[in-house]
PDB file of C-alpha atoms in Angstrom:
ATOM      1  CA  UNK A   1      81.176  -3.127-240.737  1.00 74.00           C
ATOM      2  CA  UNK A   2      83.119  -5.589-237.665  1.00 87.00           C
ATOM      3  CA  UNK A   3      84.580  -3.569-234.924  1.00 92.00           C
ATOM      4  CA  UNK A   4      88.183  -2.676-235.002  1.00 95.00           C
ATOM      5  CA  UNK A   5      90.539  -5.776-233.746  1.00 97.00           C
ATOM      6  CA  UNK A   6      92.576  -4.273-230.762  1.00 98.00           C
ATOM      7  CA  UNK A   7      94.200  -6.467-227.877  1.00 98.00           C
ATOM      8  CA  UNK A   8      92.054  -7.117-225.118  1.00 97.00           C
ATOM      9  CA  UNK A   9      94.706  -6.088-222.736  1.00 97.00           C
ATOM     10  CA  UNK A  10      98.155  -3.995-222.094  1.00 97.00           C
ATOM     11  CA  UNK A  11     100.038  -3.724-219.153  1.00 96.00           C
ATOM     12  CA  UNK A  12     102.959  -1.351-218.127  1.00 96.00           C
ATOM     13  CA  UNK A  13     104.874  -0.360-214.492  1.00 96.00           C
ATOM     14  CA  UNK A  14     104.813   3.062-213.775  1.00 97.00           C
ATOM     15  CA  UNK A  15     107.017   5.376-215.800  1.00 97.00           C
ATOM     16  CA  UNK A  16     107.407   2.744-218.791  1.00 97.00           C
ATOM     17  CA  UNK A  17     105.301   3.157-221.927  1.00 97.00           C
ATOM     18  CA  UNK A  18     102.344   1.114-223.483  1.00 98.00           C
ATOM     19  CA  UNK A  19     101.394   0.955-226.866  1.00 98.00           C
ATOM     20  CA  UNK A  20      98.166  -0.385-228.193  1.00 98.00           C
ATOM     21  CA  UNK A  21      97.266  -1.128-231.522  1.00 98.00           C
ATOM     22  CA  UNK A  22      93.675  -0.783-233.542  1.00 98.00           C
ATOM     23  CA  UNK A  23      93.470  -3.161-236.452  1.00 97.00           C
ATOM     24  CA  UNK A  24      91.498  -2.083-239.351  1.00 96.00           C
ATOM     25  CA  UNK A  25      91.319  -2.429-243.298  1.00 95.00           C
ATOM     26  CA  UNK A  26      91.811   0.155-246.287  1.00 93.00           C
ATOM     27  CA  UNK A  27      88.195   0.957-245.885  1.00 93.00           C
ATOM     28  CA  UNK A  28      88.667   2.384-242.516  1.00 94.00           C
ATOM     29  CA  UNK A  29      91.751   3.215-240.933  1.00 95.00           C
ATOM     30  CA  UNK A  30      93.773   2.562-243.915  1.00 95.00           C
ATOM     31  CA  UNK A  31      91.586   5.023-246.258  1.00 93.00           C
ATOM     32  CA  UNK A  32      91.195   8.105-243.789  1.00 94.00           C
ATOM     33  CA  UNK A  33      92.649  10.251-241.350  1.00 94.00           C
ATOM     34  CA  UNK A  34      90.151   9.922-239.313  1.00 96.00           C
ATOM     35  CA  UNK A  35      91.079   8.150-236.278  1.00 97.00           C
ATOM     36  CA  UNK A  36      90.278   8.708-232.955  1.00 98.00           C
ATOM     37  CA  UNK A  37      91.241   7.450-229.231  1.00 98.00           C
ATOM     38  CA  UNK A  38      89.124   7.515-226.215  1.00 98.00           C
ATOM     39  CA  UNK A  39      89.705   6.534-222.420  1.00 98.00           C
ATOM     40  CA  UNK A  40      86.910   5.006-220.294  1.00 98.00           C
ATOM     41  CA  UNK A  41      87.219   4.564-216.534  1.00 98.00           C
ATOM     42  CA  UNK A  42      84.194   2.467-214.984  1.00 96.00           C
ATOM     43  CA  UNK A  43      81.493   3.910-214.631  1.00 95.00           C
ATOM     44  CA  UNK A  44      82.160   6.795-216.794  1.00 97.00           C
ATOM     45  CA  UNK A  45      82.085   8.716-219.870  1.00 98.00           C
ATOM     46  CA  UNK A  46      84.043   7.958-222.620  1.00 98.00           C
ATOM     47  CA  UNK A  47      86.997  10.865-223.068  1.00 98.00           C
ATOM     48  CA  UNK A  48      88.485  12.234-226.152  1.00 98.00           C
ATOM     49  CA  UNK A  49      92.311  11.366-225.905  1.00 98.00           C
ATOM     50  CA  UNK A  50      93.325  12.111-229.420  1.00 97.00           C
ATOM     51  CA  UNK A  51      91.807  12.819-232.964  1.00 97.00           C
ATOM     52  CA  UNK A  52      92.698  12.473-236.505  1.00 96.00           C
ATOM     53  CA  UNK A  53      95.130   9.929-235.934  1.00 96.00           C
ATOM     54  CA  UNK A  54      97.835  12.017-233.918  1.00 97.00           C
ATOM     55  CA  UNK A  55      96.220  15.230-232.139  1.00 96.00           C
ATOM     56  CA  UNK A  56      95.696  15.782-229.211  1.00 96.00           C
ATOM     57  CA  UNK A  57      92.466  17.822-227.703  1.00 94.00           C
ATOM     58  CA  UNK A  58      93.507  20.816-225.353  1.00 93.00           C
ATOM     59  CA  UNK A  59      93.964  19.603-221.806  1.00 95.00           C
ATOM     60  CA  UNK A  60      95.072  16.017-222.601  1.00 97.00           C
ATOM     61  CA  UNK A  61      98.739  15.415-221.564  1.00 96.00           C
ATOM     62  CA  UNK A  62     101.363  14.798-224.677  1.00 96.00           C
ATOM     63  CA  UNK A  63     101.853  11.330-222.794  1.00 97.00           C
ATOM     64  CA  UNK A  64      99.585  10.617-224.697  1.00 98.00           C
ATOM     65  CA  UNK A  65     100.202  10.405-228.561  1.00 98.00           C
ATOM     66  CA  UNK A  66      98.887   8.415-232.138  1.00 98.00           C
ATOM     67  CA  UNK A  67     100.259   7.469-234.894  1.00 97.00           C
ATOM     68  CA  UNK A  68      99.140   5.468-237.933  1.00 97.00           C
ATOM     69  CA  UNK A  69     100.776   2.939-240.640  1.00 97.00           C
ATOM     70  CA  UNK A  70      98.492   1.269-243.178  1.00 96.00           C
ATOM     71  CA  UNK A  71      95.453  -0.222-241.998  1.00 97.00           C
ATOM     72  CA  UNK A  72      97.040  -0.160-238.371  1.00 98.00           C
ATOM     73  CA  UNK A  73      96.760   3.107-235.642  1.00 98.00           C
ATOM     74  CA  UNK A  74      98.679   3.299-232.632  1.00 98.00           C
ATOM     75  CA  UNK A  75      98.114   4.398-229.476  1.00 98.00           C
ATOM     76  CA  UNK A  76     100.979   5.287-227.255  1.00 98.00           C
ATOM     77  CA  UNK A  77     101.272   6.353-223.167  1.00 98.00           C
ATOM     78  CA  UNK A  78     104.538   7.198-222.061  1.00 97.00           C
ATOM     79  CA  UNK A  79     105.434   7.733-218.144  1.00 96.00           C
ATOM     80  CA  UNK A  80     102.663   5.857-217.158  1.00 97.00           C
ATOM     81  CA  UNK A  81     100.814   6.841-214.215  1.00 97.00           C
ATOM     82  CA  UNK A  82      98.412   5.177-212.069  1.00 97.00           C
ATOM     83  CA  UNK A  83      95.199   7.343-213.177  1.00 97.00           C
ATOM     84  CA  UNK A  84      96.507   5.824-216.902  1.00 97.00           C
ATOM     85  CA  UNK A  85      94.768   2.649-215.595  1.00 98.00           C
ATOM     86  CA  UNK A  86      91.343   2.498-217.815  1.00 98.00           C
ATOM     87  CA  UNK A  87      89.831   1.109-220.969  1.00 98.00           C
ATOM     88  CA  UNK A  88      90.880   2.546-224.327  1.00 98.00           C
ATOM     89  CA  UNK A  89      88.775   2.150-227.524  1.00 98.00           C
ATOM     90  CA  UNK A  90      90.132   3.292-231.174  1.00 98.00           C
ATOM     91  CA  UNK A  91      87.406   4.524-233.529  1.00 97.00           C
ATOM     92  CA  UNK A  92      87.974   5.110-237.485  1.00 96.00           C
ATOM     93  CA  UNK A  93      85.589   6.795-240.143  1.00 94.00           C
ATOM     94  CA  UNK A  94      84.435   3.868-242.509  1.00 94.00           C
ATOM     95  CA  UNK A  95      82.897   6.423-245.307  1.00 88.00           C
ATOM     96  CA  UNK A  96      79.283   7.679-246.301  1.00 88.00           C
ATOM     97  CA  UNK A  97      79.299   9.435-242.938  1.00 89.00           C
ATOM     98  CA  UNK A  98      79.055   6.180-241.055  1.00 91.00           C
ATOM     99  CA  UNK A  99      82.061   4.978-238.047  1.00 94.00           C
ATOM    100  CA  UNK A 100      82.952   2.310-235.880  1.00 96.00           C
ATOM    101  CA  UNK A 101      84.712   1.787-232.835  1.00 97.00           C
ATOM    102  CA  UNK A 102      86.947  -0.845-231.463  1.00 97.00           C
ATOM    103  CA  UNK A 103      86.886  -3.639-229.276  1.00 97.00           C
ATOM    104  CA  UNK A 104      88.630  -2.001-226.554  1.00 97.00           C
ATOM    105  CA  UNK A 105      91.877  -2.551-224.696  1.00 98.00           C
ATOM    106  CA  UNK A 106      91.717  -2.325-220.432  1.00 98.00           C
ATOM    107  CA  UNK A 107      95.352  -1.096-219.367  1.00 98.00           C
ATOM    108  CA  UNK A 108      96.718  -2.098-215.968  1.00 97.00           C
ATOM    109  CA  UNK A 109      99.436  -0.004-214.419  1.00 96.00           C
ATOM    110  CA  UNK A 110     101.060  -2.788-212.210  1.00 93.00           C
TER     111      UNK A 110
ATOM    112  CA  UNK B   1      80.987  25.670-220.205  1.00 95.00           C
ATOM    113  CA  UNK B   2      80.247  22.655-222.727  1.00 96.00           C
ATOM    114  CA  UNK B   3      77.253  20.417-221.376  1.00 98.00           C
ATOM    115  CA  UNK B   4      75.647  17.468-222.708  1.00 98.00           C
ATOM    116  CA  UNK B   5      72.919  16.373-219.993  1.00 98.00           C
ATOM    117  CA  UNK B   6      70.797  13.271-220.932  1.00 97.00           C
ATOM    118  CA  UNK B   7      67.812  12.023-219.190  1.00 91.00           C
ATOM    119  CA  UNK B   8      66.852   9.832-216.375  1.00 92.00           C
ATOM    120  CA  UNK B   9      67.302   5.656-216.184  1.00 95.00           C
ATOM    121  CA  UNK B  10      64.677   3.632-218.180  1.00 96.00           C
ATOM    122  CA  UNK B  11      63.066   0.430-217.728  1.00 97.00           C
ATOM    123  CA  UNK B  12      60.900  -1.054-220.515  1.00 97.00           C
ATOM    124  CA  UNK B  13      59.500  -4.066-221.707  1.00 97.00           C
ATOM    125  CA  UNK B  14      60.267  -6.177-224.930  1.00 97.00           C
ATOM    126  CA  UNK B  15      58.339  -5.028-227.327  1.00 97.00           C
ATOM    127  CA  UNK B  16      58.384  -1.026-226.140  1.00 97.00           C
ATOM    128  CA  UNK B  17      60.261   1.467-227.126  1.00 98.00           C
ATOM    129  CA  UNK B  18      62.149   3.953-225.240  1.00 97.00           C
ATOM    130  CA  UNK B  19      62.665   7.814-226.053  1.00 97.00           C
ATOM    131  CA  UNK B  20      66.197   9.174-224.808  1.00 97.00           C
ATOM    132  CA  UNK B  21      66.885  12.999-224.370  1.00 97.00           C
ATOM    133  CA  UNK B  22      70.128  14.958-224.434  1.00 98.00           C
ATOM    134  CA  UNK B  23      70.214  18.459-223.963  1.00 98.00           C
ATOM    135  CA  UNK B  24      73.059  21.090-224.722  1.00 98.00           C
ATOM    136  CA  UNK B  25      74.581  23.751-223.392  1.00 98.00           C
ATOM    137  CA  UNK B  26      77.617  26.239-223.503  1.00 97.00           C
ATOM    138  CA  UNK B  27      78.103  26.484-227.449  1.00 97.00           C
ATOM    139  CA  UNK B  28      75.818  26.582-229.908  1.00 97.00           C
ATOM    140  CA  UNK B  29      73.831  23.771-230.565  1.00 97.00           C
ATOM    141  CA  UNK B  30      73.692  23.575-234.296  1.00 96.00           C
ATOM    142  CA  UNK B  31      77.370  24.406-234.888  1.00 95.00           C
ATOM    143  CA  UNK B  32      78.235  20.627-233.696  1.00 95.00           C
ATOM    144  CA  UNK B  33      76.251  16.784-234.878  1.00 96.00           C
ATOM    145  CA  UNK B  34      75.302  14.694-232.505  1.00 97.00           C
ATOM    146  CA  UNK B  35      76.560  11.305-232.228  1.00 98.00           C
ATOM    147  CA  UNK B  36      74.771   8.281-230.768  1.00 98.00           C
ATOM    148  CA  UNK B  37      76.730   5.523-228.379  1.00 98.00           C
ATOM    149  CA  UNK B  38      75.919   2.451-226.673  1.00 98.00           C
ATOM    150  CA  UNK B  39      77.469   0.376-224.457  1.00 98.00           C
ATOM    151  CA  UNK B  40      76.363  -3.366-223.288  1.00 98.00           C
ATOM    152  CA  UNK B  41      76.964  -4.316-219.395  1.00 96.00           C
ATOM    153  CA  UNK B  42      81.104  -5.195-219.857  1.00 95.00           C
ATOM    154  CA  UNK B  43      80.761  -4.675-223.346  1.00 96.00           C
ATOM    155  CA  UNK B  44      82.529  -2.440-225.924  1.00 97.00           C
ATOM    156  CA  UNK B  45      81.415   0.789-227.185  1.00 97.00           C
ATOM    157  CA  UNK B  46      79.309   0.635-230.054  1.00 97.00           C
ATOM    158  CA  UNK B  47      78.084   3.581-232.842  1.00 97.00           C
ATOM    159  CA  UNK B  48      74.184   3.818-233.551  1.00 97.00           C
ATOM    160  CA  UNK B  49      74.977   6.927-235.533  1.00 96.00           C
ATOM    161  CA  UNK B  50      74.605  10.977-235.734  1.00 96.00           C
ATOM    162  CA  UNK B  51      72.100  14.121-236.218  1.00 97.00           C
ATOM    163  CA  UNK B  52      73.229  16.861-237.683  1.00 96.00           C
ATOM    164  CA  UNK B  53      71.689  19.591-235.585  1.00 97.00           C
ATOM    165  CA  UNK B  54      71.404  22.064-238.583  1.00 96.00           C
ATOM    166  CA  UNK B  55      69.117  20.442-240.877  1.00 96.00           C
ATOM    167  CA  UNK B  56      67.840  17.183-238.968  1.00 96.00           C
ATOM    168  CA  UNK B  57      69.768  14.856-241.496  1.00 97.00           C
ATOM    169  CA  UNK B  58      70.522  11.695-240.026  1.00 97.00           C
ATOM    170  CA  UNK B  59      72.949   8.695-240.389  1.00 96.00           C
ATOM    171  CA  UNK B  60      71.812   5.419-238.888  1.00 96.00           C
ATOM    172  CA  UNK B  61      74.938   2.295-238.573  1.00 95.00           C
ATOM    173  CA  UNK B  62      72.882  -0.761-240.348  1.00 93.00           C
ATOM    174  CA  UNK B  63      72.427  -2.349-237.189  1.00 93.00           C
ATOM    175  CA  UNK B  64      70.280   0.179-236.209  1.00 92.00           C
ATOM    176  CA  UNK B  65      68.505   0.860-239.155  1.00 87.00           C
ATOM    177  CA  UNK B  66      64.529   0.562-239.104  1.00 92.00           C
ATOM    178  CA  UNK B  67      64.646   0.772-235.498  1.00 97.00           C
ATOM    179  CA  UNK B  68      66.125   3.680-234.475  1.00 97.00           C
ATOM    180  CA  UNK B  69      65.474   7.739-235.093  1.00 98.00           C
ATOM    181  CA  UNK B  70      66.771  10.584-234.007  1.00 98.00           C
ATOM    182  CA  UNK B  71      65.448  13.871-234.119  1.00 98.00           C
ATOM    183  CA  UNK B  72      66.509  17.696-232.504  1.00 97.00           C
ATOM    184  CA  UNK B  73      64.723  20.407-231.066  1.00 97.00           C
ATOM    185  CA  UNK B  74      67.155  23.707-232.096  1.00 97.00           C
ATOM    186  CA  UNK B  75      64.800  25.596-229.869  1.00 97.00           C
ATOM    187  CA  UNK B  76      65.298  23.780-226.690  1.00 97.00           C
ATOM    188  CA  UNK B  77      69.116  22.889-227.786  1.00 98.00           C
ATOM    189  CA  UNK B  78      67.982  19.003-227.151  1.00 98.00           C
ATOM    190  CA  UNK B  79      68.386  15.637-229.265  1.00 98.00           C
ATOM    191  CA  UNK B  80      66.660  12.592-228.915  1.00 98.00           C
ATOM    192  CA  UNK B  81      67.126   9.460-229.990  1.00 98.00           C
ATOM    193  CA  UNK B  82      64.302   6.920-230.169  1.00 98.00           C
ATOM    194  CA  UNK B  83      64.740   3.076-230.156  1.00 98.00           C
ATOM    195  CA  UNK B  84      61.478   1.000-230.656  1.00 97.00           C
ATOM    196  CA  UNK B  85      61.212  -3.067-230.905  1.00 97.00           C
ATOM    197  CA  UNK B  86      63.500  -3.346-227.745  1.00 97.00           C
ATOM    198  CA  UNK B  87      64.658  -6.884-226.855  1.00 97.00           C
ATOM    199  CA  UNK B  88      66.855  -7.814-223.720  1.00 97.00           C
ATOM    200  CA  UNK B  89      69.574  -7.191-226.043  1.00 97.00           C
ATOM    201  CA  UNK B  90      69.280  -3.287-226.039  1.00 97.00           C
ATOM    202  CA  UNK B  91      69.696  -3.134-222.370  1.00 98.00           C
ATOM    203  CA  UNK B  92      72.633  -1.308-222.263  1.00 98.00           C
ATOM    204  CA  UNK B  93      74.221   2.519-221.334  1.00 98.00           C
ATOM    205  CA  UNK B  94      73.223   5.356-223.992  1.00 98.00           C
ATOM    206  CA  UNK B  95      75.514   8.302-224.378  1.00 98.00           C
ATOM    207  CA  UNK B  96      75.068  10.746-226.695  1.00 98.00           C
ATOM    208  CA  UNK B  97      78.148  12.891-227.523  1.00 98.00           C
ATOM    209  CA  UNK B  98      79.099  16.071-229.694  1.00 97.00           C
ATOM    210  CA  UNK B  99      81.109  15.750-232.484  1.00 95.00           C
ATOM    211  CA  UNK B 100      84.369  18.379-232.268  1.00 88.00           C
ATOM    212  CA  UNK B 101      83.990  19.406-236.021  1.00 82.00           C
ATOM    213  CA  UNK B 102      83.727  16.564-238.723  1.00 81.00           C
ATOM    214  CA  UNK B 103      85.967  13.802-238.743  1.00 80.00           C
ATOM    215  CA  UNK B 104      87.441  15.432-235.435  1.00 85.00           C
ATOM    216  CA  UNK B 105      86.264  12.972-232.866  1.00 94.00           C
ATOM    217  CA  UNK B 106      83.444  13.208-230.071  1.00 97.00           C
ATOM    218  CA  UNK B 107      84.764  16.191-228.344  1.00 96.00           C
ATOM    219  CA  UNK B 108      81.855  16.058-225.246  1.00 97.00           C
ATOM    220  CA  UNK B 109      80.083  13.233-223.524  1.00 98.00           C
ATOM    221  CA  UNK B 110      76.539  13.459-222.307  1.00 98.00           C
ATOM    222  CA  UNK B 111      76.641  11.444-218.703  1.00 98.00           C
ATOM    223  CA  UNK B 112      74.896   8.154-220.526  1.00 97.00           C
ATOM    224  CA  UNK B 113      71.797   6.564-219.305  1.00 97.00           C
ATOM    225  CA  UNK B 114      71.035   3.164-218.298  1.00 98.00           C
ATOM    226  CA  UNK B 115      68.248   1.355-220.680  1.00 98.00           C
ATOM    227  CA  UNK B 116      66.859  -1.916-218.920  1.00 98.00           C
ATOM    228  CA  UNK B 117      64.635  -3.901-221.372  1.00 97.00           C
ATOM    229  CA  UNK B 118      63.251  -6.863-219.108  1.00 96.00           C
ATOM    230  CA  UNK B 119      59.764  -8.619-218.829  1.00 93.00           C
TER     231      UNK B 119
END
């Protein structure tokens, strides 16, 4: 199973939006609903941003929102803010109980 | 509130193997899998797989397979997850992490552990 393709790199000013993209096939984000976003800031913990392709976990702000069209999920942040600034990775159920995450995306907030 | 506290930094050999804990806390322990993460120095995340804390099932990713096991204690609310063969390639940050329900996403992050495998 290869890693999700996702651009290596976003960028956005403050207030504008970024949208980043996770790349699968029909045997992974194309086949379930099961696709999830995380943020990483160095040094730390990944964090749960949003699950089964659009919701959002209690506490995360709805600046934050997913969406999904054939093998392709989306992950959008409007009103960007500085503490936006971090690594996202996309992660999709592939079947018989097994996932996979992708490559991983660092957003700047110039 | 939710927990997931792993053990201490490692430093091995090649050849060794390494035994990782990660113990629970603040919801029940068997309600929830346990997922298995890795991360290379300036690398991407990468899935080694879960335990369902229930009945000790396990998935492995093929990458992993052979090499890896994890196991649970439901007594002490702790998984582990033990990698043997360890080359230079496995040096890398372990997290475990709870699973929200299935399909749901890793809902909780254990604070991840730094394996060095160097001769």
């Amino acid at each position: 199973q290869s890693a999700l393709t996702q651009p290596p790199s976003a960028s956005g000013s403050p207030g504008q939006s970024v949208t980043i993209s996770c790349t699968g096939t029909s045997s992974d984000v194309g086949g379930y609903k099961y696709v999830s976003w995380y943020q990483q800031h160095p040094g730390k913990a990944p964090k749960l941003m949003i699950y089964e392709v659009n919701k959002r976990p209690s506490g995360v702000p709805d600046r934050f929102s997913g969406s999904k069209s054939g093998n392709t999920a989306s992950l959008t942040v409007s009103g960007l803010q500085a503490e936006d600034e971090a690594d996202y990775y996309c992660s999709s159920y592939v079947g018989s109980d097994n996932y996979v995450f992708g490559l991983g995306t660092r957003v700047t907030v110039l | 509130q939710v927990q997931l506290v792993q053990s201490g930094a490692e430093v091995k050999k090649p050849g060794a193997s390494v035994k990782v804990s990660c113990k629970a806390s603040g919801y029940t322990f068997t309600a929830s899998a346990i997922h298995w993460v890795r991360q290379a120095p300036g690398q991407r995340l990468e899935w080694m797989g879960w335990v369902n804390t229930a009945n000790g099932n396990t998935k492995y990713s093929w990458r992993f397979q052979g090499r890896v096991t994890f196991t649970r204690d439901t007594s002490a609310s702790t998984a582990y997850m033990d990698l043997s063969s360890l080359s230079s390639e496995d040096t890398a940050v372990y997290y475990c992490a709870k699973e929200g329900f299935p399909g749901a996403g890793l809902d909780y992050w254990g604070q991840g552990i730094l394996v060095t495998v160097s001769s």
